Coordinates of C-alpha atoms and ligand atoms in Angstrom, one line a residue:
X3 CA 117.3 95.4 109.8
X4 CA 113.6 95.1 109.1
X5 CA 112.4 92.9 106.4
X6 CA 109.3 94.0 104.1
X7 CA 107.8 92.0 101.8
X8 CA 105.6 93.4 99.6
X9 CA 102.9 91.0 97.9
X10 CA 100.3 91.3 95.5
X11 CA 97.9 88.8 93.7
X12 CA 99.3 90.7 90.5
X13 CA 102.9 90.3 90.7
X14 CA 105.6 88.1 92.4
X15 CA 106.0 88.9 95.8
X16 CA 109.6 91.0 96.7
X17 CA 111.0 91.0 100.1
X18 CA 113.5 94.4 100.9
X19 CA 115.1 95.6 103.3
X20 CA 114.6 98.8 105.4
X21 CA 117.1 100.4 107.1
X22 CA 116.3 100.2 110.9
X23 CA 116.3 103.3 112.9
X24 CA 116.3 106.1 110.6
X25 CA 112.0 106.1 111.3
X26 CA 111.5 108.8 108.4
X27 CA 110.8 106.1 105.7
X28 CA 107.2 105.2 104.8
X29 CA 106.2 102.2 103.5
X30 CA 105.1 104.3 100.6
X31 CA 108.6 105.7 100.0
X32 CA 110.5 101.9 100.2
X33 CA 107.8 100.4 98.1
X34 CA 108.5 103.3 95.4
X35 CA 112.2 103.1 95.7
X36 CA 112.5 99.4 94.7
X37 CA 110.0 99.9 92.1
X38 CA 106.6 98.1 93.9
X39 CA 103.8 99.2 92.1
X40 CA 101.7 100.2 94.9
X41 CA 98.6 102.5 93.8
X42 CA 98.8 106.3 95.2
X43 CA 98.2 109.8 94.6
X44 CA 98.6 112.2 97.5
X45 CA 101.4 111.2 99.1
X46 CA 99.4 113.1 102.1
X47 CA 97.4 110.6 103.7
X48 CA 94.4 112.1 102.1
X49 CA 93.1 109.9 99.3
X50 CA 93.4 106.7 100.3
X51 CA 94.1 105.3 97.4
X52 CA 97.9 103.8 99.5
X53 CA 95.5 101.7 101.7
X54 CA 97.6 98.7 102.1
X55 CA 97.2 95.1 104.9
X56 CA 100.3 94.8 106.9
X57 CA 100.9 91.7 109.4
X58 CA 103.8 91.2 111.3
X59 CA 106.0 88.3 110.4
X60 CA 108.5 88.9 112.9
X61 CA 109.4 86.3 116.2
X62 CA 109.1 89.5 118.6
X63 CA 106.4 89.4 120.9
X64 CA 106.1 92.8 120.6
X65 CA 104.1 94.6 117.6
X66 CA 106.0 97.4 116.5
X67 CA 103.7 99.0 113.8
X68 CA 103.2 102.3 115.6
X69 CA 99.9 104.0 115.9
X70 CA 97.7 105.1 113.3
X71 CA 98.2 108.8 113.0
X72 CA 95.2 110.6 112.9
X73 CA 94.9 111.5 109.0
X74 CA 94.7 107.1 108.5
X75 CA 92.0 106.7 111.2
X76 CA 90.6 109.6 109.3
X77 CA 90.6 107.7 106.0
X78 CA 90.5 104.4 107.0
X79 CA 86.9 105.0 109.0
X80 CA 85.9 106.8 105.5
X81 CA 87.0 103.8 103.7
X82 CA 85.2 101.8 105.8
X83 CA 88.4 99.5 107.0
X84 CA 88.0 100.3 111.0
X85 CA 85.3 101.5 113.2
X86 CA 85.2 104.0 115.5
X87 CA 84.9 101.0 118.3
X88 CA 87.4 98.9 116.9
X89 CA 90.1 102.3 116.9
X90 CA 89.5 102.5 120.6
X91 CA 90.3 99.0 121.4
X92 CA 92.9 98.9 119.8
X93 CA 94.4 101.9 121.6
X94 CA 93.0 99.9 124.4
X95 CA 95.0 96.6 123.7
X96 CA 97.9 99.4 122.0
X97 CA 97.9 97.0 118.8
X98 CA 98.1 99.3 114.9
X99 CA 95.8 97.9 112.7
X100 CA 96.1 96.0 109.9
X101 CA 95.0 98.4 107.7
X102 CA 97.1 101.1 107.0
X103 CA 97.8 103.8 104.9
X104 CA 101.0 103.2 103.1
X105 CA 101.8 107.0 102.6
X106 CA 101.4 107.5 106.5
X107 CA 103.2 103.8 108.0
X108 CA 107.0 104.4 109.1
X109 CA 108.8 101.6 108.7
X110 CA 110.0 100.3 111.8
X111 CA 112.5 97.7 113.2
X112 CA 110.0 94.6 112.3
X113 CA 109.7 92.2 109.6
X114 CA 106.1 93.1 108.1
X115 CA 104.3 91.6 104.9
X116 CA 102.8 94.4 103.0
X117 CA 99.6 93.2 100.7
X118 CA 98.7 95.6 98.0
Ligands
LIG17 FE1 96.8 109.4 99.4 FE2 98.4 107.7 100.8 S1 98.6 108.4 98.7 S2 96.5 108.6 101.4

Protein backbone atom coordinates (compact mmCIF):
# COMPACT_ATOMS: atom_id res chain seq x y z
CA UNK A 1 0.00 0.00 0.00
CA UNK A 2 1.61 3.23 -1.14
CA UNK A 3 1.46 6.23 0.89
CA UNK A 4 0.91 9.82 -0.74
CA UNK A 5 1.07 12.77 0.97
CA UNK A 6 -0.06 15.64 -0.56
CA UNK A 7 1.38 19.08 0.77
CA UNK A 8 0.92 22.57 0.01
CA UNK A 9 2.08 25.88 1.60
CA UNK A 10 -1.84 26.70 1.53
CA UNK A 11 -3.34 24.02 3.32
CA UNK A 12 -2.46 21.25 5.96
CA UNK A 13 -0.64 18.56 4.48
CA UNK A 14 -3.00 15.01 4.02
CA UNK A 15 -1.30 11.71 3.72
CA UNK A 16 -3.74 8.78 1.63
CA UNK A 17 -3.44 5.85 0.67
CA UNK A 18 -3.32 4.37 -2.87
CA UNK A 19 -4.19 1.11 -3.70
CA UNK A 20 -0.98 -0.76 -4.88
CA UNK A 21 -1.13 -2.61 -8.06
CA UNK A 22 -4.19 -1.50 -9.85
CA UNK A 23 -1.41 1.17 -11.97
CA UNK A 24 -4.49 3.04 -13.63
CA UNK A 25 -4.70 5.77 -10.93
CA UNK A 26 -3.00 9.15 -11.41
CA UNK A 27 -1.93 11.23 -8.94
CA UNK A 28 -4.50 13.60 -10.39
CA UNK A 29 -7.40 11.14 -9.93
CA UNK A 30 -6.35 10.21 -5.90
CA UNK A 31 -5.68 13.89 -5.17
CA UNK A 32 -9.32 14.67 -6.61
CA UNK A 33 -10.95 11.80 -4.88
CA UNK A 34 -10.01 12.86 -1.33
CA UNK A 35 -10.75 16.26 -2.16
CA UNK A 36 -6.88 17.87 -2.55
CA UNK A 37 -7.21 21.02 -4.28
CA UNK A 38 -4.68 20.53 -6.84
CA UNK A 39 -4.93 23.08 -9.79
CA UNK A 40 -5.96 21.41 -13.39
CA UNK A 41 -7.78 21.77 -16.42
CA UNK A 42 -7.17 19.16 -19.18
CA UNK A 43 -6.99 16.13 -17.54
CA UNK A 44 -4.80 15.36 -20.88
CA UNK A 45 -1.36 16.14 -19.99
CA UNK A 46 -1.73 19.27 -22.23
CA UNK A 47 -1.88 22.39 -20.06
CA UNK A 48 0.22 22.02 -17.53
CA UNK A 49 -1.50 23.60 -15.20
CA UNK A 50 -1.25 19.70 -12.83
CA UNK A 51 2.57 20.31 -12.68
CA UNK A 52 3.23 19.05 -9.28
CA UNK A 53 7.26 18.05 -7.20
CA UNK A 54 7.17 14.50 -6.20
CA UNK A 55 10.08 12.94 -3.91
CA UNK A 56 10.12 9.65 -2.80
CA UNK A 57 9.82 9.10 0.97
CA UNK A 58 9.99 5.53 0.83
CA UNK A 59 13.09 3.10 2.54
CA UNK A 60 13.34 1.18 -0.98
CA UNK A 61 16.45 1.67 -2.76
CA UNK A 62 14.70 1.51 -5.77
CA UNK A 63 12.74 4.68 -7.32
CA UNK A 64 9.57 3.62 -8.57
CA UNK A 65 8.18 6.79 -10.17
CA UNK A 66 7.96 5.40 -13.72
CA UNK A 67 9.14 7.36 -16.67
CA UNK A 68 7.82 10.53 -17.90
CA UNK A 69 5.55 9.79 -20.68
CA UNK A 70 6.19 11.77 -23.53
CA UNK A 71 3.13 14.35 -23.38
CA UNK A 72 5.12 15.57 -19.55
CA UNK A 73 8.56 15.84 -21.14
CA UNK A 74 6.53 17.68 -23.68
CA UNK A 75 5.17 20.10 -21.16
CA UNK A 76 7.54 20.11 -18.65
CA UNK A 77 10.47 21.33 -21.25
CA UNK A 78 7.73 24.06 -22.35
CA UNK A 79 7.32 24.94 -18.73
CA UNK A 80 10.78 25.17 -18.43
CA UNK A 81 11.10 22.44 -15.42
CA UNK A 82 13.60 19.96 -17.37
CA UNK A 83 15.97 20.28 -20.17
CA UNK A 84 16.45 18.47 -23.08
CA UNK A 85 20.07 17.35 -21.34
CA UNK A 86 18.78 16.72 -18.05
CA UNK A 87 15.70 14.16 -19.80
CA UNK A 88 18.44 12.15 -21.27
CA UNK A 89 20.38 11.60 -18.13
CA UNK A 90 17.98 10.74 -16.46
CA UNK A 91 16.94 8.04 -18.92
CA UNK A 92 20.64 7.51 -18.53
CA UNK A 93 20.78 7.04 -14.66
CA UNK A 94 16.66 5.56 -15.28
CA UNK A 95 15.59 8.05 -12.44
CA UNK A 96 11.67 10.15 -13.17
CA UNK A 97 12.00 13.49 -12.45
CA UNK A 98 10.83 15.42 -9.81
CA UNK A 99 8.67 17.26 -11.80
CA UNK A 100 5.71 15.79 -12.92
CA UNK A 101 2.54 16.23 -14.40
CA UNK A 102 -0.04 15.11 -11.92
CA UNK A 103 -2.70 14.28 -14.72
CA UNK A 104 0.00 11.97 -16.44
CA UNK A 105 1.95 10.21 -12.83
CA UNK A 106 0.45 6.63 -12.02
CA UNK A 107 0.69 5.97 -8.73
CA UNK A 108 2.80 3.26 -7.91
CA UNK A 109 3.76 0.91 -5.05
CA UNK A 110 5.96 3.84 -3.22
CA UNK A 111 5.44 6.23 -0.55
CA UNK A 112 5.74 9.72 -2.47
CA UNK A 113 5.30 13.41 -1.11
CA UNK A 114 3.33 15.34 -3.63
CA UNK A 115 3.91 19.34 -3.39
CA UNK A 116 1.30 21.42 -5.06
FE1 LIG B 1 -3.54 19.63 -18.05
FE2 LIG B 1 -2.53 17.85 -16.30
S1 LIG B 1 -4.41 18.92 -16.21
S2 LIG B 1 -1.57 18.71 -18.03
Amino acid sequence: MALVTFTSPEYRDKTVYAVAGSHTQTVLKLALENKIPINFECEDGECGTCVVKVSSIDNKLQRMGGPLTEKEKTVLKQLGKVTQMELEQMIVDDLPSEWRLACQMIVRDEDIRVEY
